[in-house]
mmCIF file of C-alpha atoms in Angstrom:
data_model
loop_
_atom_site.group_PDB
_atom_site.id
_atom_site.type_symbol
_atom_site.label_atom_id
_atom_site.label_comp_id
_atom_site.label_asym_id
_atom_site.label_seq_id
_atom_site.Cartn_x
_atom_site.Cartn_y
_atom_site.Cartn_z
ATOM 1 C CA MET A 874 -96.540 7.965 31.503
ATOM 2 C CA LEU A 875 -97.738 11.323 30.274
ATOM 3 C CA VAL A 876 -100.852 11.012 28.128
ATOM 4 C CA LEU A 877 -101.835 13.883 25.843
ATOM 5 C CA THR A 878 -104.796 14.278 23.547
ATOM 6 C CA ARG A 879 -103.937 15.792 20.176
ATOM 7 C CA ARG A 880 -105.742 16.324 16.904
ATOM 8 C CA ALA A 881 -104.458 15.924 13.363
ATOM 9 C CA GLY A 882 -101.983 18.677 12.580
ATOM 10 C CA GLU A 883 -101.105 19.283 16.216
ATOM 11 C CA ARG A 884 -97.598 18.802 17.483
ATOM 12 C CA ILE A 885 -95.658 17.733 20.540
ATOM 13 C CA ARG A 886 -92.153 18.820 21.462
ATOM 14 C CA VAL A 887 -89.860 16.438 23.304
ATOM 15 C CA GLY A 888 -86.893 18.280 24.726
ATOM 16 C CA ASP A 889 -85.421 21.057 22.637
ATOM 17 C CA ASP A 890 -85.116 19.397 19.297
ATOM 18 C CA VAL A 891 -87.552 16.540 18.842
ATOM 19 C CA GLU A 892 -90.965 17.258 17.406
ATOM 20 C CA ILE A 893 -93.789 14.821 16.815
ATOM 21 C CA VAL A 894 -96.674 15.822 14.597
ATOM 22 C CA VAL A 895 -99.975 13.983 14.278
ATOM 23 C CA VAL A 896 -100.317 13.800 10.509
ATOM 24 C CA SER A 897 -103.657 12.069 10.337
ATOM 25 C CA VAL A 898 -106.004 9.891 12.342
ATOM 26 C CA ARG A 899 -108.190 7.349 10.634
ATOM 27 C CA ASP A 900 -110.018 4.500 12.365
ATOM 28 C CA ASP A 901 -107.451 2.839 14.631
ATOM 29 C CA GLN A 902 -104.399 4.195 12.812
ATOM 30 C CA VAL A 903 -102.446 7.304 13.634
ATOM 31 C CA ARG A 904 -99.842 8.659 11.236
ATOM 32 C CA LEU A 905 -97.051 10.435 12.987
ATOM 33 C CA GLY A 906 -94.280 12.585 11.628
ATOM 34 C CA LEU A 907 -91.075 12.805 13.588
ATOM 35 C CA ALA A 908 -88.464 15.492 13.304
ATOM 36 C CA ALA A 909 -85.263 14.899 15.215
ATOM 37 C CA PRO A 910 -81.640 15.880 14.767
ATOM 38 C CA ARG A 911 -79.357 13.559 12.862
ATOM 39 C CA GLY A 912 -77.874 11.168 15.338
ATOM 40 C CA VAL A 913 -81.091 10.568 17.236
ATOM 41 C CA PRO A 914 -82.104 7.015 16.381
ATOM 42 C CA ILE A 915 -85.818 6.455 15.791
ATOM 43 C CA TYR A 916 -87.190 2.924 15.609
ATOM 44 C CA ARG A 917 -90.545 1.298 15.842
ATOM 45 C CA ALA A 918 -90.489 -0.193 19.334
ATOM 46 C CA GLU A 919 -91.575 -3.651 18.199
ATOM 47 C CA LEU A 920 -88.596 -3.823 15.833
ATOM 48 C CA ILE A 921 -86.163 -3.340 18.710
ATOM 49 C CA GLU A 922 -88.037 -5.875 20.825
ATOM 50 C CA GLN A 923 -87.955 -8.388 17.996
ATOM 51 C CA VAL A 924 -84.178 -8.011 17.650
ATOM 52 C CA GLU A 925 -83.701 -8.346 21.406
ATOM 53 C CA GLN A 926 -85.749 -11.534 21.433
ATOM 54 C CA GLU A 927 -83.870 -12.967 18.462
ATOM 55 C CA ASN A 928 -80.509 -12.240 20.110
ATOM 56 C CA LEU A 929 -81.624 -14.014 23.264
ATOM 57 C CA ALA A 930 -82.864 -16.954 21.178
ATOM 58 C CA ALA A 931 -79.549 -17.032 19.294
ATOM 59 C CA ALA A 932 -77.551 -17.123 22.527
ATOM 60 C CA GLU A 933 -79.773 -19.810 23.998
ATOM 61 C CA SER A 934 -79.598 -21.943 20.870
ATOM 62 C CA ALA A 935 -75.806 -21.609 20.739
ATOM 63 C CA VAL A 936 -75.407 -23.220 24.153
ATOM 64 C CA ARG A 937 -76.405 -26.547 22.600
ATOM 65 C CA VAL A 938 -74.002 -26.262 19.684
ATOM 66 C CA GLY A 939 -70.889 -28.416 19.757
ATOM 67 C CA GLY A 940 -67.803 -27.903 17.666
ATOM 68 C CA ALA A 941 -64.064 -27.900 17.884
ATOM 69 C CA ALA A 942 -62.459 -25.559 20.356
ATOM 70 C CA ALA A 943 -60.961 -22.465 18.852
ATOM 71 C CA ILE A 944 -57.202 -22.211 18.646
ATOM 72 C CA GLY A 945 -56.935 -18.490 18.170
ATOM 73 C CA PRO A 946 -58.855 -15.451 17.027
ATOM 74 C CA ALA A 947 -60.627 -15.696 13.705
ATOM 75 C CA GLN A 948 -59.726 -13.536 10.773
ATOM 76 C CA LEU A 949 -62.230 -10.781 10.347
ATOM 77 C CA PRO A 950 -64.357 -11.185 7.276
ATOM 78 C CA GLY A 951 -63.104 -8.988 4.485
ATOM 79 C CA PRO A 952 -65.173 -6.024 3.459
ATOM 80 C CA ARG A 953 -67.811 -7.435 1.156
ATOM 81 C CA LEU A 954 -67.989 -4.586 -1.224
ATOM 82 C CA LYS A 955 -67.957 -4.992 -4.945
ATOM 83 C CA SER A 956 -64.980 -3.205 -6.416
ATOM 84 C CA ALA A 957 -67.087 -0.412 -7.814
ATOM 85 C CA ASP A 958 -68.485 0.174 -4.367
ATOM 86 C CA CYS A 959 -65.311 1.512 -2.856
ATOM 87 C CA ASP A 960 -66.587 4.692 -4.316
ATOM 88 C CA SER A 961 -68.827 6.217 -1.731
ATOM 89 C CA GLU A 962 -71.406 7.100 -4.341
ATOM 90 C CA ARG A 963 -74.085 4.599 -5.161
ATOM 91 C CA VAL A 964 -73.169 2.817 -8.373
ATOM 92 C CA ASN A 965 -75.226 0.418 -10.499
ATOM 93 C CA GLY A 966 -76.435 -2.414 -8.354
ATOM 94 C CA GLY A 967 -75.652 -0.529 -5.207
ATOM 95 C CA PRO A 968 -72.953 -1.028 -2.654
ATOM 96 C CA SER A 969 -73.228 -3.607 0.074
ATOM 97 C CA LEU A 970 -72.859 -0.835 2.529
ATOM 98 C CA THR A 971 -73.709 2.753 2.029
ATOM 99 C CA ARG A 972 -73.729 5.475 4.559
ATOM 100 C CA THR A 973 -77.021 7.153 4.327
ATOM 101 C CA HIS A 974 -77.509 10.748 5.152
ATOM 102 C CA ALA A 975 -81.143 10.500 4.329
ATOM 103 C CA GLY A 976 -82.109 7.969 6.954
ATOM 104 C CA HIS A 977 -84.269 10.281 8.943
ATOM 105 C CA GLU A 978 -85.761 11.834 5.914
ATOM 106 C CA ARG A 979 -86.655 8.387 4.658
ATOM 107 C CA ARG A 980 -88.283 7.450 7.941
ATOM 108 C CA HIS A 981 -90.068 10.730 7.998
ATOM 109 C CA ARG A 982 -91.465 10.107 4.586
ATOM 110 C CA ARG A 983 -92.468 6.630 5.577
ATOM 111 C CA ALA A 984 -94.164 7.992 8.646
ATOM 112 C CA HIS A 985 -96.215 10.174 6.396
ATOM 113 C CA GLY A 986 -96.964 7.243 4.144
ATOM 114 C CA MET B 1369 -56.466 -10.205 27.849
ATOM 115 C CA ARG B 1370 -56.838 -13.497 29.695
ATOM 116 C CA VAL B 1371 -60.357 -14.867 29.804
ATOM 117 C CA ASP B 1372 -61.790 -18.105 31.098
ATOM 118 C CA THR B 1373 -64.757 -19.118 28.961
ATOM 119 C CA PRO B 1374 -67.118 -22.073 29.491
ATOM 120 C CA ARG B 1375 -66.837 -23.022 25.822
ATOM 121 C CA PHE B 1376 -63.166 -22.522 24.992
ATOM 122 C CA GLY B 1377 -61.533 -22.715 28.392
ATOM 123 C CA GLU B 1378 -58.837 -20.247 29.262
ATOM 124 C CA MET B 1379 -57.765 -18.028 26.400
ATOM 125 C CA ASP B 1380 -55.287 -15.273 25.896
ATOM 126 C CA VAL B 1381 -56.885 -12.810 23.527
ATOM 127 C CA PRO B 1382 -54.501 -10.368 21.877
ATOM 128 C CA GLU B 1383 -55.541 -6.739 22.176
ATOM 129 C CA GLU B 1384 -55.792 -6.385 18.410
ATOM 130 C CA ALA B 1385 -58.462 -9.103 18.270
ATOM 131 C CA ILE B 1386 -60.768 -7.390 20.744
ATOM 132 C CA LEU B 1387 -63.906 -5.814 19.335
ATOM 133 C CA THR B 1388 -65.496 -3.057 21.384
ATOM 134 C CA PHE B 1389 -69.286 -2.780 21.459
ATOM 135 C CA THR B 1390 -69.724 0.587 23.115
ATOM 136 C CA ASP B 1391 -73.522 0.240 23.115
ATOM 137 C CA GLY B 1392 -73.814 -3.450 23.915
ATOM 138 C CA LEU B 1393 -75.987 -5.853 21.959
ATOM 139 C CA TYR B 1394 -79.764 -5.697 21.864
ATOM 140 C CA GLY B 1395 -80.962 -7.875 24.731
ATOM 141 C CA PHE B 1396 -77.417 -7.947 26.129
ATOM 142 C CA PRO B 1397 -76.680 -4.366 27.109
ATOM 143 C CA GLU B 1398 -73.786 -5.523 29.300
ATOM 144 C CA VAL B 1399 -71.737 -6.751 26.341
ATOM 145 C CA ARG B 1400 -68.697 -4.529 25.848
ATOM 146 C CA GLU B 1401 -65.745 -6.528 24.583
ATOM 147 C CA CYS B 1402 -65.875 -9.517 22.298
ATOM 148 C CA CYS B 1403 -63.698 -11.449 19.934
ATOM 149 C CA LEU B 1404 -64.478 -13.559 16.898
ATOM 150 C CA LEU B 1405 -63.269 -17.144 17.006
ATOM 151 C CA PRO B 1406 -63.329 -19.684 14.191
ATOM 152 C CA TYR B 1407 -66.091 -22.263 14.352
ATOM 153 C CA GLN B 1408 -64.163 -24.697 12.204
ATOM 154 C CA GLU B 1409 -61.376 -24.192 9.753
ATOM 155 C CA GLY B 1410 -62.650 -22.705 6.510
ATOM 156 C CA SER B 1411 -66.148 -22.214 7.885
ATOM 157 C CA VAL B 1412 -68.105 -19.065 7.254
ATOM 158 C CA LEU B 1413 -69.321 -19.414 10.816
ATOM 159 C CA ARG B 1414 -67.549 -17.706 13.688
ATOM 160 C CA TRP B 1415 -68.167 -17.518 17.375
ATOM 161 C CA LEU B 1416 -68.726 -14.112 18.803
ATOM 162 C CA GLN B 1417 -67.341 -14.652 22.276
ATOM 163 C CA CYS B 1418 -68.060 -11.999 24.859
ATOM 164 C CA LEU B 1419 -64.986 -11.329 26.970
ATOM 165 C CA ASN B 1420 -66.434 -9.210 29.760
ATOM 166 C CA ASP B 1421 -69.168 -11.835 30.300
ATOM 167 C CA PRO B 1422 -67.625 -15.109 29.131
ATOM 168 C CA HIS B 1423 -70.938 -16.974 29.424
ATOM 169 C CA ILE B 1424 -72.213 -15.178 26.351
ATOM 170 C CA ALA B 1425 -71.178 -16.695 23.025
ATOM 171 C CA LEU B 1426 -73.166 -16.426 19.817
ATOM 172 C CA LEU B 1427 -72.718 -17.932 16.394
ATOM 173 C CA THR B 1428 -72.277 -15.579 13.484
ATOM 174 C CA VAL B 1429 -72.086 -16.052 9.747
ATOM 175 C CA GLU B 1430 -70.725 -14.062 6.846
ATOM 176 C CA PRO B 1431 -74.077 -13.181 5.335
ATOM 177 C CA HIS B 1432 -72.736 -12.675 1.822
ATOM 178 C CA ALA B 1433 -71.729 -16.309 1.634
ATOM 179 C CA PHE B 1434 -75.442 -17.153 1.602
ATOM 180 C CA PHE B 1435 -77.018 -13.919 0.439
ATOM 181 C CA PRO B 1436 -74.683 -12.386 -2.155
ATOM 182 C CA ALA B 1437 -77.098 -9.534 -2.816
ATOM 183 C CA TYR B 1438 -77.311 -8.539 0.830
ATOM 184 C CA ASP B 1439 -77.095 -4.813 0.644
ATOM 185 C CA ILE B 1440 -77.335 -2.616 3.685
ATOM 186 C CA GLU B 1441 -77.644 1.071 4.189
ATOM 187 C CA LEU B 1442 -75.893 2.070 7.345
ATOM 188 C CA PRO B 1443 -77.895 4.746 9.141
ATOM 189 C CA GLU B 1444 -75.840 7.790 9.881
ATOM 190 C CA THR B 1445 -76.225 7.350 13.630
ATOM 191 C CA ASP B 1446 -74.592 3.960 13.375
ATOM 192 C CA ALA B 1447 -71.816 5.115 11.064
ATOM 193 C CA ALA B 1448 -71.054 7.827 13.607
ATOM 194 C CA GLY B 1449 -71.185 5.319 16.485
ATOM 195 C CA LEU B 1450 -68.618 3.238 14.636
ATOM 196 C CA ASP B 1451 -66.411 6.150 13.624
ATOM 197 C CA LEU B 1452 -66.743 4.675 10.182
ATOM 198 C CA GLU B 1453 -65.378 6.961 7.518
ATOM 199 C CA ASN B 1454 -64.831 4.514 4.730
ATOM 200 C CA ALA B 1455 -67.271 1.769 3.759
ATOM 201 C CA ALA B 1456 -64.335 -0.400 2.677
ATOM 202 C CA GLU B 1457 -63.255 -0.614 6.308
ATOM 203 C CA ALA B 1458 -66.490 -2.240 7.376
ATOM 204 C CA ALA B 1459 -66.898 -5.952 7.949
ATOM 205 C CA ILE B 1460 -70.310 -7.506 8.428
ATOM 206 C CA VAL B 1461 -71.412 -10.615 10.261
ATOM 207 C CA THR B 1462 -74.928 -11.624 11.218
ATOM 208 C CA LEU B 1463 -76.108 -13.583 14.235
ATOM 209 C CA VAL B 1464 -77.243 -17.164 13.810
ATOM 210 C CA THR B 1465 -80.029 -18.922 15.661
ATOM 211 C CA VAL B 1466 -80.033 -22.707 15.544
ATOM 212 C CA LEU B 1467 -83.545 -24.122 15.457
ATOM 213 C CA HIS B 1468 -82.585 -27.436 17.010
ATOM 214 C CA GLU B 1469 -86.048 -28.985 16.777
ATOM 215 C CA ARG B 1470 -86.291 -28.208 13.074
ATOM 216 C CA ARG B 1471 -82.621 -29.011 12.477
ATOM 217 C CA ALA B 1472 -82.243 -25.684 10.749
ATOM 218 C CA MET B 1473 -80.225 -22.513 11.042
ATOM 219 C CA VAL B 1474 -81.453 -19.007 10.484
ATOM 220 C CA THR B 1475 -79.677 -15.696 10.498
ATOM 221 C CA ASN B 1476 -80.767 -12.208 11.386
ATOM 222 C CA LEU B 1477 -80.298 -9.995 8.349
ATOM 223 C CA ALA B 1478 -82.416 -7.262 9.917
ATOM 224 C CA ALA B 1479 -79.815 -6.496 12.567
ATOM 225 C CA PRO B 1480 -76.271 -7.171 11.325
ATOM 226 C CA ILE B 1481 -73.138 -6.604 13.346
ATOM 227 C CA VAL B 1482 -70.957 -4.072 11.614
ATOM 228 C CA ILE B 1483 -67.281 -3.883 12.507
ATOM 229 C CA ASN B 1484 -64.965 -1.007 11.807
ATOM 230 C CA THR B 1485 -61.888 -3.067 10.958
ATOM 231 C CA ALA B 1486 -59.615 -0.056 11.402
ATOM 232 C CA THR B 1487 -60.643 0.760 14.969
ATOM 233 C CA ARG B 1488 -62.228 -2.588 15.978
ATOM 234 C CA ARG B 1489 -65.341 -0.843 17.105
ATOM 235 C CA ALA B 1490 -68.432 -2.908 16.521
ATOM 236 C CA ARG B 1491 -72.127 -2.332 16.689
ATOM 237 C CA GLN B 1492 -75.364 -4.139 16.072
ATOM 238 C CA VAL B 1493 -77.331 -2.121 13.582
ATOM 239 C CA ILE B 1494 -81.086 -2.288 13.148
ATOM 240 C CA LEU B 1495 -82.026 -1.878 9.506
ATOM 241 C CA ASP B 1496 -85.503 -0.565 8.950
ATOM 242 C CA ASP B 1497 -85.639 -2.397 5.645
ATOM 243 C CA ASP B 1498 -88.632 -4.465 4.555
ATOM 244 C CA ARG B 1499 -86.406 -6.877 2.636
ATOM 245 C CA TYR B 1500 -84.738 -8.231 5.749
ATOM 246 C CA ILE B 1501 -86.152 -10.152 8.674
ATOM 247 C CA THR B 1502 -84.655 -11.615 11.834
ATOM 248 C CA ARG B 1503 -84.893 -15.197 10.549
ATOM 249 C CA HIS B 1504 -83.561 -15.902 7.051
ATOM 250 C CA MET B 1505 -83.087 -19.607 6.442
ATOM 251 C CA LEU B 1506 -79.420 -20.604 6.105
ATOM 252 C CA ALA B 1507 -79.692 -24.353 6.018
ATOM 253 C CA GLN B 1508 -82.073 -27.129 6.832
ATOM 254 C CA ASP B 1509 -81.453 -30.767 7.614
ATOM 255 C CA GLY B 1510 -79.141 -32.209 4.960
ATOM 256 C CA GLY B 1511 -78.157 -28.756 3.765
ATOM 257 C CA ALA B 1512 -74.801 -27.099 3.992
ATOM 258 C CA GLU B 1513 -72.034 -28.917 5.799
ATOM 259 C CA ASP B 1514 -71.799 -25.998 8.126
ATOM 260 C CA ALA B 1515 -75.326 -26.601 9.240
ATOM 261 C CA ARG B 1516 -74.427 -29.895 10.845
ATOM 262 C CA ILE B 1517 -73.709 -28.432 14.164
ATOM 263 C CA ASP B 1518 -76.409 -30.194 16.062
ATOM 264 C CA GLN B 1519 -74.228 -33.177 16.773
ATOM 265 C CA LYS B 1520 -72.097 -32.177 19.688
ATOM 266 C CA SER B 1521 -68.621 -33.264 18.809
ATOM 267 C CA GLY B 1522 -67.280 -32.643 22.267
#
């Protein structure tokens, strides 16, 4: 693993289009800002690990589950969108599923606190 | 596609029922093709049976049956990975973990499985959303009928 020492305000480039900036350092906390193209997923590593562990636990727990044998494929669940939500814009109450174009921006903001 | 599964025996899965997970599942990167099978008639539970590795089968639930306000924002990366153009073409299920010792069932609202019903592409999506965790309680002992899956009926 490459280890670099950086100060607040200094940046690191990863490849051509990912930039990491050290926003601030206080006690044992570092605030990082990440700039990456849309389409590059950015997650906190422990979140991914938690989901991996839960999936493994789910599979393991399912082995002990009984139940009638399936006859044929299940119907897919219908789209669970309130009628107003078929509109792609966010309406009162919010859709069950909204494409977000601001995902990275949101994370970026969060990274800055 | 003919598949021999430990749970359901030999099955013939019609092409139109096959879901393609191009990026696998977290913890199961080898998962590529799956199908959903009913748990019991009328149940909101379904089996997600992996076809390319028939030993993998997970329980799923329709999250909105238990959490009507469940509201997800699909990150753009994931929408692109699903070729999802229209939110109305998305179906959502979440994975279920049975806590046998506690006689309870939980579901992972933090990482739903989103299905493009038009193309049958599917993907597990990690939501970076403080409202959702990997273990939301679905039912505890004496709860929903669907929760009584501890007693092996086979």
